[in-house]
């Protein structure tokens, strides 16, 4: 029953390196996992705010009123799962199994081609130029640098970073903290890092393996932690 | 009589005799003859090979072999190459480096495969081993160019730095400039996996120029075509060379420069690289083709006619890696031109496409098997196969030692008869008596495993996917394959019975991997309880296995023999079943 909603328990390990999220991590532990997820999803359905892909505002604006105690557990677009017939293996179950969101109905790890080689094939098959939206500012043809906009709540300037430069959530957040504390004095515990993925959904950074995150992040926003 | 003879030789003589024995198997056998041979052998073993880094602890290795100079370690299971092992599973090299750094400073060689290597580890290597010579990292991850800079800066006697298929955090290409200007001992450099754009060409050129003993140089994709000539000009003694990207605007001066420089490389035997190839520049390598024994075109997206022309120039080819653009027609040419061919790997250019994009079928493999008398190792991706073809291949090429066939669509039947491919693979194991490694694919029933158990007596490694009907299949393999060391299985209906019935067999193997099969949690617990010398790891990202009924199948199972006991560096999604008949969480 609990898996019907396709919720993946983010293992504490995945969130570990991510300082900004520590609040949520504690709460997650307290609440003992699955019940909390069920509750959160129920909250969603009640609010009826999930018929289609929502904007960031909707996602977090409505939430924080109803689900104050668990802001970090929310998974945008959850009840959509039933209706969402796009063949999307969207980071639901064990996300590390997903080779690449592009191979939607592929069996994991099949055909047995080394990750390294697969990367080259994909770079050769699909020059990524076409995919660029405003947010994914620039991407070299062979995917060397991927520039992504990062906005911080309350800060006028939107920055651009090359996500390829980082190898983990930890290194990313460290860098962002350094960058943004120049703009706005803040306590890093008060903020959460969120990102918009390829489908336009806003998610909390840290739940999926780093490599998958790099492939799907379109832009990021650092928001206040209402918890 | 024997005992007298053994003691009549002074230790030094025995040691000298043992020094001619290089293979681990032989050394292990030598050490089992008697106590004194064990003692002598362990003091003079210079190379240690640990096939599974968790089978033994660093301390145990150091205690037994106090004076080794070279170590080879392997970490993650093979299926990690295909993303089946979640990130964070393990395979950390740091504890090994730390122990070795403490034990002795004269370690010279470290070879690692599928391990997590951090910059900290690399820095420790650089700091601790004054005579460090060889670092080979194969399919490793976790480090950045900062770690490489530390190695470059400190290892004055470094001869070999080989990063093959590694995931490196490419922060800056300037790490190359950390090799001091006085450093000249480089013999082999493989940086093909690095991605950095702003490759420091001048540092690379200077390095190549002053290292006159350089024999192997494999560049990364970022090195443009017009830079290759400059680099090769200073290294005509190269035996193995990997280009960077092999594309540029077609210019006659660049072309002739390149062709000229290749002509001057009289020792060149192996070529690789060739990312983004444009056909116009391919003939530049024709001057060296007649001497080539190894050619890796597996990133070269050129079509069959160009591949055929190229391959026709290489009569001495022993090893070819190529994309399926070569097609059946190209493989037929290969079969007639390259009679010395020993190893062939054909990779799919469009593995995820629903329809074939090239005309490559089982016929290509048949042609090469018929035409190349020395062919012994094959990795072949294709979209259709027949029992008839496999039988022909087996009969004509009984000298196969490695046969890995991947029919892209799981459970594909014989396209001619629509039957399973049991008989075909059965022929392979029956005729190829020296077969050491086999990968199966296509529609297969328990019958193929019966053949394998009956005939594949020298088989050491078997990879199985989407095959079999019942536990009987697994039972055939575990009970019949006497030489089996590694077994990896995914998506097969194998459950508890065969596993438990053959539990003892598992102690004679290095490891068993089973994912998306039907082994229950209860069986895993039982196995862990009853077999203290096995580490039974349940890998399950859905949550603790005891949060579900006991008879629920586990997601992934990795069983390996170990004298080091359960490990303590497991992530939250890995549980070791042990004698306490409970769970051990890290």
Coordinates of C-alpha atoms in Angstrom, one line a residue, chain B residues 55-574:
Chain B
X55 CA 37.6 -11.3 1.2
X56 CA 40.6 -10.5 3.4
X57 CA 41.7 -7.5 5.5
X58 CA 44.7 -5.3 4.7
X59 CA 46.3 -6.3 8.0
X60 CA 46.0 -10.0 7.2
X61 CA 47.7 -9.5 3.8
X62 CA 50.5 -7.5 5.3
X63 CA 51.0 -10.0 8.0
X64 CA 51.3 -12.9 5.6
X65 CA 53.4 -11.1 2.9
X66 CA 55.6 -8.7 4.7
X67 CA 57.6 -7.7 1.6
X68 CA 55.4 -7.3 -1.3
X69 CA 56.0 -4.6 -3.8
X70 CA 52.9 -4.7 -5.9
X71 CA 49.3 -5.1 -5.1
X72 CA 46.2 -5.6 -7.2
X73 CA 42.8 -5.1 -5.6
X74 CA 39.3 -5.4 -7.0
X75 CA 36.3 -3.9 -5.3
X76 CA 32.7 -3.8 -6.6
X77 CA 31.0 -6.7 -8.3
X78 CA 31.2 -6.7 -12.1
X79 CA 27.5 -5.7 -12.5
X80 CA 28.4 -2.3 -11.0
X81 CA 29.6 -1.5 -14.5
X82 CA 26.0 -1.5 -15.6
X83 CA 24.6 0.5 -12.7
X84 CA 23.2 -2.4 -10.8
X85 CA 25.2 -1.7 -7.7
X86 CA 23.9 1.4 -6.0
X87 CA 26.3 4.3 -5.3
X88 CA 27.8 4.0 -1.9
X89 CA 27.9 0.2 -1.8
X90 CA 31.6 0.1 -0.8
X91 CA 34.9 -0.8 -2.3
X92 CA 36.9 1.9 -0.6
X93 CA 40.6 1.7 -1.0
X94 CA 41.6 4.2 1.7
X95 CA 41.9 1.6 4.5
X96 CA 44.3 -0.4 2.4
X97 CA 46.4 2.5 1.6
X98 CA 46.5 3.6 5.2
X99 CA 47.6 0.1 6.4
X100 CA 50.2 -0.2 3.7
X101 CA 51.5 3.3 4.3
X102 CA 52.1 2.3 7.9
X103 CA 53.6 -1.1 7.1
X104 CA 56.3 -0.3 4.7
X105 CA 57.4 2.6 2.5
X106 CA 58.7 0.5 -0.4
X107 CA 55.5 -0.4 -2.2
X108 CA 55.9 0.2 -5.9
X109 CA 52.8 -0.7 -7.7
X110 CA 49.1 -0.4 -7.0
X111 CA 46.5 -1.7 -9.4
X112 CA 42.8 -1.2 -8.6
X113 CA 39.6 -2.1 -10.3
X114 CA 36.1 -0.9 -9.5
X115 CA 37.1 0.8 -6.3
X116 CA 36.4 4.1 -4.7
X117 CA 39.6 6.1 -4.6
X118 CA 39.5 9.5 -3.0
X119 CA 42.0 12.4 -3.3
X120 CA 42.9 11.6 0.2
X121 CA 44.0 8.1 -0.8
X122 CA 46.0 9.5 -3.7
X123 CA 47.7 12.1 -1.5
X124 CA 48.6 9.4 1.0
X125 CA 50.1 7.3 -1.8
X126 CA 52.1 10.2 -3.0
X127 CA 53.4 10.9 0.5
X128 CA 54.1 7.4 1.7
X129 CA 55.8 5.4 -1.0
X130 CA 59.1 6.9 -2.0
X131 CA 59.8 4.5 -4.8
X132 CA 56.3 4.4 -6.2
X133 CA 56.2 3.4 -9.8
X134 CA 52.9 2.2 -11.1
X135 CA 49.3 3.3 -10.6
X136 CA 46.6 1.7 -12.6
X137 CA 43.0 2.6 -11.8
X138 CA 40.5 0.7 -13.8
X139 CA 36.8 1.7 -13.6
X140 CA 37.4 3.6 -10.4
X141 CA 35.8 6.7 -9.1
X142 CA 35.8 9.2 -6.2
X143 CA 38.9 11.2 -7.0
X144 CA 39.6 14.5 -8.8
X145 CA 42.5 15.9 -10.7
X146 CA 43.7 17.3 -7.4
X147 CA 44.6 13.8 -6.3
X148 CA 46.4 13.3 -9.6
X149 CA 48.4 16.5 -9.1
X150 CA 49.6 15.1 -5.8
X151 CA 50.8 12.0 -7.5
X152 CA 52.5 14.0 -10.3
X153 CA 54.2 16.3 -7.9
X154 CA 55.7 13.7 -5.5
X155 CA 56.3 10.4 -7.3
X156 CA 59.7 11.0 -8.8
X157 CA 60.0 7.4 -10.0
X158 CA 56.6 7.1 -11.5
X159 CA 56.6 5.0 -14.6
X160 CA 53.0 4.2 -15.2
X161 CA 49.8 6.2 -14.7
X162 CA 46.8 4.5 -16.2
X163 CA 43.3 5.7 -15.6
X164 CA 41.1 3.6 -17.7
X165 CA 37.3 4.1 -17.7
X166 CA 37.5 6.1 -14.5
X167 CA 35.0 8.7 -13.3
X168 CA 37.3 11.6 -12.5
X169 CA 36.2 14.9 -11.2
X170 CA 37.9 17.0 -13.7
X171 CA 38.6 20.2 -11.9
X172 CA 41.5 21.4 -13.9
X173 CA 43.9 20.1 -16.6
X174 CA 46.8 21.9 -14.9
X175 CA 47.5 18.9 -12.8
X176 CA 49.8 17.8 -15.5
X177 CA 52.1 20.8 -14.8
X178 CA 52.7 19.3 -11.4
X179 CA 55.1 16.9 -12.9
X180 CA 58.4 18.6 -12.1
X181 CA 60.6 19.7 -15.0
X182 CA 63.2 17.3 -13.8
X183 CA 60.8 14.4 -14.0
X184 CA 61.5 12.1 -17.0
X185 CA 60.7 8.6 -16.0
X186 CA 57.2 8.2 -17.5
X187 CA 56.7 5.1 -19.6
X188 CA 53.0 4.8 -19.8
X189 CA 50.3 7.5 -19.5
X190 CA 46.6 6.9 -20.0
X191 CA 44.3 9.9 -19.4
X192 CA 41.6 8.9 -21.9
X193 CA 38.8 9.2 -19.4
X194 CA 39.5 12.8 -18.4
X195 CA 37.1 15.4 -19.7
X196 CA 38.6 18.8 -19.1
X197 CA 38.3 21.2 -22.0
X198 CA 41.1 23.5 -21.2
X199 CA 43.6 20.7 -21.5
X200 CA 47.0 22.0 -20.8
X201 CA 48.6 21.2 -24.1
X202 CA 51.9 22.9 -23.5
X203 CA 52.4 21.0 -20.2
X204 CA 51.5 17.8 -22.0
X205 CA 53.8 18.5 -24.9
X206 CA 56.7 19.3 -22.5
X207 CA 56.1 16.2 -20.5
X208 CA 56.1 14.0 -23.7
X209 CA 59.2 15.7 -25.0
X210 CA 61.3 15.1 -21.9
X211 CA 60.1 11.6 -21.2
X212 CA 62.1 9.8 -23.8
X213 CA 61.1 6.4 -22.5
X214 CA 57.4 7.0 -23.1
X215 CA 55.9 3.9 -24.8
X216 CA 52.2 4.3 -24.1
X217 CA 50.3 7.5 -24.4
X218 CA 46.5 7.6 -24.5
X219 CA 45.1 11.0 -24.7
X220 CA 41.6 12.2 -23.9
X221 CA 38.9 13.5 -26.1
X222 CA 39.7 17.1 -25.4
X223 CA 43.0 17.0 -27.3
X224 CA 42.2 18.3 -30.8
X225 CA 43.4 16.7 -33.9
X226 CA 45.8 19.4 -34.9
X227 CA 47.7 19.0 -31.6
X228 CA 48.4 15.4 -32.1
X229 CA 51.0 16.0 -34.7
X230 CA 53.0 18.1 -32.3
X231 CA 52.8 15.5 -29.6
X232 CA 53.7 12.6 -31.8
X233 CA 56.6 14.4 -33.4
X234 CA 58.3 14.3 -30.0
X235 CA 57.5 10.7 -29.3
X236 CA 58.3 8.6 -32.4
X237 CA 59.2 5.7 -30.1
X238 CA 55.6 5.2 -29.0
X239 CA 54.3 1.7 -29.1
X240 CA 50.7 2.5 -28.0
X241 CA 48.9 5.7 -28.9
X242 CA 45.4 6.9 -28.2
X243 CA 44.2 10.0 -30.1
X244 CA 41.9 12.6 -28.8
X245 CA 39.0 13.8 -30.9
X246 CA 39.7 12.8 -34.5
X247 CA 37.7 15.5 -36.2
X248 CA 38.7 18.9 -37.6
X249 CA 38.0 21.0 -40.6
X250 CA 39.5 19.2 -43.5
X251 CA 42.7 20.9 -44.4
X252 CA 45.4 19.4 -46.5
X253 CA 48.3 20.9 -44.4
X254 CA 46.9 19.4 -41.2
X255 CA 46.3 16.1 -43.0
X256 CA 49.8 15.8 -44.5
X257 CA 51.4 16.9 -41.2
X258 CA 49.5 14.1 -39.4
X259 CA 50.2 11.5 -42.0
X260 CA 53.9 12.4 -42.0
X261 CA 54.1 12.2 -38.2
X262 CA 52.4 8.8 -38.2
X263 CA 54.9 7.5 -40.7
X264 CA 57.7 8.4 -38.4
X265 CA 56.3 6.2 -35.6
X266 CA 57.9 3.0 -36.6
X267 CA 57.2 1.2 -33.3
X268 CA 53.5 1.8 -33.2
X269 CA 51.5 -1.3 -32.5
X270 CA 48.3 -0.2 -30.9
X271 CA 45.9 2.7 -31.7
X272 CA 42.8 3.9 -29.9
X273 CA 40.8 7.0 -29.2
X274 CA 39.2 8.2 -32.4
X275 CA 36.3 10.0 -30.9
X276 CA 34.2 11.9 -33.4
X277 CA 36.0 10.6 -36.4
X278 CA 35.6 12.1 -39.8
X279 CA 36.5 9.7 -42.7
X280 CA 38.8 12.2 -44.5
X281 CA 41.4 11.9 -41.8
X282 CA 41.4 8.2 -41.4
X283 CA 43.9 7.5 -44.2
X284 CA 46.5 9.5 -42.2
X285 CA 47.0 6.4 -40.1
X286 CA 47.5 4.0 -43.1
X287 CA 51.3 4.2 -42.8
X288 CA 51.2 2.5 -39.5
X289 CA 48.4 0.0 -40.2
X290 CA 50.6 -2.8 -41.4
X291 CA 52.3 -3.1 -38.1
X292 CA 49.2 -2.7 -35.9
X293 CA 48.2 -5.5 -33.7
X294 CA 45.6 -3.7 -31.6
X295 CA 43.0 -1.3 -32.8
X296 CA 40.3 0.3 -30.7
X297 CA 37.7 2.0 -32.9
X298 CA 34.8 1.5 -30.5
X299 CA 34.1 5.2 -30.3
X300 CA 34.6 5.8 -34.0
X301 CA 31.3 6.6 -35.7
X302 CA 32.4 5.9 -39.2
X303 CA 30.5 3.7 -41.5
X304 CA 31.1 0.3 -43.0
X305 CA 32.9 1.4 -46.2
X306 CA 35.5 3.4 -44.3
X307 CA 35.9 0.7 -41.7
X308 CA 36.4 -1.9 -44.4
X309 CA 39.1 0.1 -46.1
X310 CA 40.9 0.7 -42.8
X311 CA 40.7 -2.9 -41.7
X312 CA 42.0 -4.1 -45.0
X313 CA 45.2 -2.3 -44.3
X314 CA 45.8 -4.1 -41.1
X315 CA 46.8 -7.7 -41.8
X316 CA 48.5 -8.2 -38.5
X317 CA 45.6 -7.2 -36.3
X318 CA 45.2 -9.4 -33.2
X319 CA 42.7 -7.3 -31.3
X320 CA 39.8 -5.2 -32.7
X321 CA 37.3 -3.2 -30.9
X322 CA 34.7 -1.7 -33.2
X323 CA 31.1 -0.4 -33.4
X324 CA 28.5 -2.4 -35.2
X325 CA 28.8 0.1 -38.1
X326 CA 31.3 -2.4 -39.4
X327 CA 28.3 -4.6 -40.3
X328 CA 28.3 -8.2 -41.6
X329 CA 30.1 -7.1 -44.8
X330 CA 32.9 -5.5 -42.8
X331 CA 33.3 -8.6 -40.6
X332 CA 33.6 -10.7 -43.7
X333 CA 36.5 -8.6 -44.9
X334 CA 38.0 -8.8 -41.5
X335 CA 37.8 -12.6 -41.6
X336 CA 39.6 -12.7 -44.9
X337 CA 42.2 -10.0 -44.1
X338 CA 43.2 -10.6 -40.5
X339 CA 44.2 -14.1 -40.0
X340 CA 45.9 -13.4 -36.7
X341 CA 42.8 -12.0 -35.0
X342 CA 42.5 -13.3 -31.5
X343 CA 40.0 -10.9 -29.9
X344 CA 37.0 -9.1 -31.3
X345 CA 34.5 -6.8 -29.6
X346 CA 31.6 -5.4 -31.5
X347 CA 29.6 -2.7 -29.6
X348 CA 26.1 -1.5 -30.5
X349 CA 25.9 2.0 -31.9
X350 CA 22.3 2.4 -31.0
X351 CA 21.6 0.1 -28.1
X352 CA 18.3 1.6 -27.1
X353 CA 16.8 1.9 -30.5
X354 CA 13.9 -0.3 -31.2
X355 CA 14.8 -1.1 -34.7
X356 CA 18.2 -2.2 -36.0
X357 CA 20.1 0.7 -37.5
X358 CA 22.8 -1.4 -39.1
X359 CA 23.1 -4.6 -41.0
X360 CA 24.9 -6.6 -38.4
X361 CA 23.6 -10.0 -37.6
X362 CA 24.8 -13.4 -36.5
X363 CA 26.4 -13.8 -39.9
X364 CA 29.2 -11.4 -39.1
X365 CA 30.2 -13.5 -36.1
X366 CA 29.9 -16.7 -38.1
X367 CA 32.2 -15.2 -40.8
X368 CA 34.9 -14.3 -38.3
X369 CA 34.7 -17.6 -36.5
X370 CA 35.1 -19.5 -39.7
X371 CA 37.8 -17.2 -41.1
X372 CA 40.1 -16.5 -38.1
X373 CA 41.7 -19.6 -36.8
X374 CA 43.2 -17.9 -33.7
X375 CA 40.1 -16.2 -32.5
X376 CA 39.6 -17.0 -28.8
X377 CA 37.8 -14.0 -27.3
X378 CA 34.6 -12.4 -28.4
X379 CA 32.2 -9.8 -27.1
X380 CA 29.3 -9.4 -29.6
X381 CA 26.2 -7.3 -29.5
X382 CA 23.6 -8.1 -32.1
X383 CA 19.9 -8.3 -32.5
X384 CA 19.3 -11.8 -33.7
X385 CA 20.8 -15.2 -33.4
X386 CA 20.1 -18.8 -34.4
X387 CA 21.1 -22.2 -32.9
X388 CA 22.4 -23.1 -36.3
X389 CA 24.8 -20.1 -36.3
X390 CA 26.0 -20.9 -32.8
X391 CA 26.6 -24.5 -33.6
X392 CA 28.6 -23.5 -36.6
X393 CA 30.6 -21.1 -34.5
X394 CA 31.3 -23.7 -31.8
X395 CA 32.4 -26.3 -34.3
X396 CA 34.7 -24.1 -36.2
X397 CA 36.2 -22.3 -33.3
X398 CA 36.7 -24.8 -30.4
X399 CA 39.5 -22.6 -29.1
X400 CA 37.3 -20.0 -27.6
X401 CA 38.3 -19.1 -24.1
X402 CA 35.9 -16.1 -23.7
X403 CA 32.5 -16.0 -25.4
X404 CA 30.2 -13.2 -24.6
X405 CA 27.1 -12.7 -26.6
X406 CA 24.5 -10.1 -26.0
X407 CA 21.4 -10.2 -28.0
X408 CA 20.0 -6.8 -27.3
X409 CA 16.3 -7.7 -26.8
X410 CA 16.0 -9.9 -23.7
X411 CA 14.5 -13.4 -24.3
X412 CA 14.9 -13.3 -28.1
X413 CA 14.3 -16.7 -29.6
X414 CA 16.2 -18.3 -32.5
X415 CA 14.9 -16.2 -35.4
X416 CA 14.8 -19.1 -37.8
X417 CA 13.0 -21.7 -35.6
X418 CA 11.6 -19.6 -32.8
X419 CA 13.0 -22.0 -30.4
X420 CA 15.1 -21.2 -27.4
X421 CA 18.9 -20.9 -27.9
X422 CA 19.7 -23.7 -25.5
X423 CA 21.2 -26.0 -28.2
X424 CA 23.3 -23.2 -29.6
X425 CA 24.9 -22.3 -26.3
X426 CA 25.1 -26.0 -25.5
X427 CA 27.3 -26.5 -28.5
X428 CA 29.5 -23.6 -27.4
X429 CA 30.2 -25.2 -24.0
X430 CA 30.5 -28.7 -25.5
X431 CA 33.0 -27.9 -28.3
X432 CA 35.0 -25.1 -26.6
X433 CA 36.6 -27.2 -23.9
X434 CA 38.8 -24.4 -22.6
X435 CA 36.0 -21.9 -22.2
X436 CA 36.7 -19.8 -19.2
X437 CA 34.2 -17.0 -19.5
X438 CA 30.7 -17.1 -20.9
X439 CA 27.9 -14.6 -21.1
X440 CA 24.4 -15.8 -22.2
X441 CA 21.5 -14.0 -23.7
X442 CA 18.4 -14.7 -25.7
X443 CA 15.6 -17.1 -24.9
X444 CA 17.0 -19.8 -22.7
X445 CA 15.4 -22.5 -20.6
X446 CA 16.8 -24.7 -17.8
X447 CA 18.2 -26.9 -20.5
X448 CA 21.0 -24.6 -21.4
X449 CA 22.1 -24.7 -17.8
X450 CA 22.1 -28.5 -17.9
X451 CA 24.5 -28.3 -20.8
X452 CA 26.6 -25.8 -19.0
X453 CA 26.8 -27.9 -15.9
X454 CA 27.6 -31.0 -17.9
X455 CA 30.3 -29.6 -20.3
X456 CA 31.7 -26.3 -19.0
X457 CA 34.2 -27.8 -16.7
X458 CA 36.8 -25.1 -17.1
X459 CA 34.3 -22.3 -16.9
X460 CA 35.4 -19.6 -14.3
X461 CA 32.9 -16.8 -14.9
X462 CA 29.3 -17.0 -16.0
X463 CA 26.9 -14.1 -16.6
X464 CA 23.2 -14.8 -16.9
X465 CA 20.3 -12.5 -17.6
X466 CA 16.5 -13.1 -18.3
X467 CA 17.1 -16.9 -18.5
X468 CA 15.9 -20.2 -17.1
X469 CA 12.6 -21.5 -15.8
X470 CA 13.3 -22.8 -12.3
X471 CA 15.8 -23.5 -9.6
X472 CA 16.9 -26.5 -11.5
X473 CA 18.8 -24.2 -13.8
X474 CA 20.8 -22.7 -11.0
X475 CA 21.3 -26.1 -9.5
X476 CA 22.9 -27.5 -12.7
X477 CA 25.4 -24.7 -12.8
X478 CA 26.4 -24.8 -9.1
X479 CA 26.6 -28.5 -9.0
X480 CA 28.3 -29.0 -12.4
X481 CA 30.8 -26.2 -13.0
X482 CA 33.8 -27.4 -11.2
X483 CA 36.0 -24.4 -11.9
X484 CA 33.3 -21.7 -11.3
X485 CA 34.6 -18.7 -9.5
X486 CA 32.2 -15.9 -10.4
X487 CA 28.6 -16.2 -11.1
X488 CA 26.4 -13.2 -11.8
X489 CA 22.7 -13.5 -12.4
X490 CA 19.9 -11.0 -13.0
X491 CA 16.2 -11.3 -13.6
X492 CA 16.0 -15.1 -13.5
X493 CA 13.4 -17.2 -11.7
X494 CA 16.0 -18.8 -9.4
X495 CA 15.0 -19.1 -5.7
X496 CA 16.0 -20.6 -2.5
X497 CA 16.2 -24.3 -3.2
X498 CA 19.2 -24.4 -5.5
X499 CA 21.0 -21.8 -3.5
X500 CA 20.6 -23.6 -0.2
X501 CA 21.3 -27.0 -1.6
X502 CA 24.6 -25.8 -3.0
X503 CA 25.6 -23.6 -0.1
X504 CA 29.0 -25.4 0.2
X505 CA 29.8 -24.6 -3.4
X506 CA 29.7 -20.9 -2.6
X507 CA 32.8 -21.2 -0.4
X508 CA 34.7 -22.5 -3.4
X509 CA 33.9 -19.4 -5.4
X510 CA 34.9 -15.8 -5.2
X511 CA 31.4 -14.4 -5.4
X512 CA 27.8 -14.8 -6.5
X513 CA 25.5 -11.9 -7.5
X514 CA 21.8 -12.3 -7.9
X515 CA 19.5 -9.4 -8.6
X516 CA 15.8 -9.4 -9.4
X517 CA 15.6 -13.1 -8.8
X518 CA 13.4 -15.1 -6.3
X519 CA 15.7 -15.6 -3.3
X520 CA 13.8 -14.9 -0.1
X521 CA 15.0 -13.0 2.8
X522 CA 14.5 -16.1 5.0
X523 CA 16.9 -18.0 2.8
X524 CA 19.5 -15.3 3.0
X525 CA 19.3 -15.3 6.7
X526 CA 19.7 -19.1 6.8
X527 CA 22.7 -18.9 4.5
X528 CA 24.3 -16.3 6.6
X529 CA 23.7 -18.3 9.8
X530 CA 25.0 -21.6 8.5
X531 CA 28.0 -20.3 6.5
X532 CA 30.2 -18.2 8.7
X533 CA 32.9 -18.0 6.0
X534 CA 30.5 -16.3 3.6
X535 CA 29.4 -12.7 3.7
X536 CA 25.8 -12.7 2.6
X537 CA 24.9 -9.2 1.7
X538 CA 21.3 -8.1 1.0
X539 CA 21.1 -4.9 -1.0
X540 CA 17.7 -3.4 -1.0
X541 CA 16.9 0.3 -1.4
X542 CA 13.2 -0.2 -0.6
X543 CA 14.1 -0.4 3.1
X544 CA 15.0 -3.0 5.7
X545 CA 14.3 -6.5 4.5
X546 CA 12.6 -7.4 7.8
X547 CA 10.0 -4.7 7.2
X548 CA 8.5 -7.2 4.7
X549 CA 7.5 -10.8 5.1
X550 CA 10.4 -13.3 5.3
X551 CA 9.4 -15.1 2.2
X552 CA 9.6 -11.9 0.1
X553 CA 12.4 -12.0 -2.4
X554 CA 15.2 -9.7 -1.8
X555 CA 16.1 -7.1 -4.4
X556 CA 19.8 -7.8 -4.8
X557 CA 22.0 -10.4 -3.2
X558 CA 25.8 -10.5 -3.1
X559 CA 27.5 -13.5 -1.5
X560 CA 31.3 -13.8 -1.3
X561 CA 33.7 -15.8 0.7
X562 CA 35.7 -14.0 3.2
X563 CA 38.1 -14.6 6.0
X564 CA 37.8 -11.1 7.2
X565 CA 34.3 -11.5 8.5
X566 CA 31.5 -9.0 7.8
X567 CA 32.5 -5.5 6.8
X568 CA 31.7 -2.4 8.7
X569 CA 31.6 0.2 5.9
X570 CA 28.2 -0.7 4.5
X571 CA 25.7 2.0 3.6
X572 CA 22.2 1.9 5.0
X573 CA 20.8 -0.1 2.2
X574 CA 23.1 -3.1 2.7

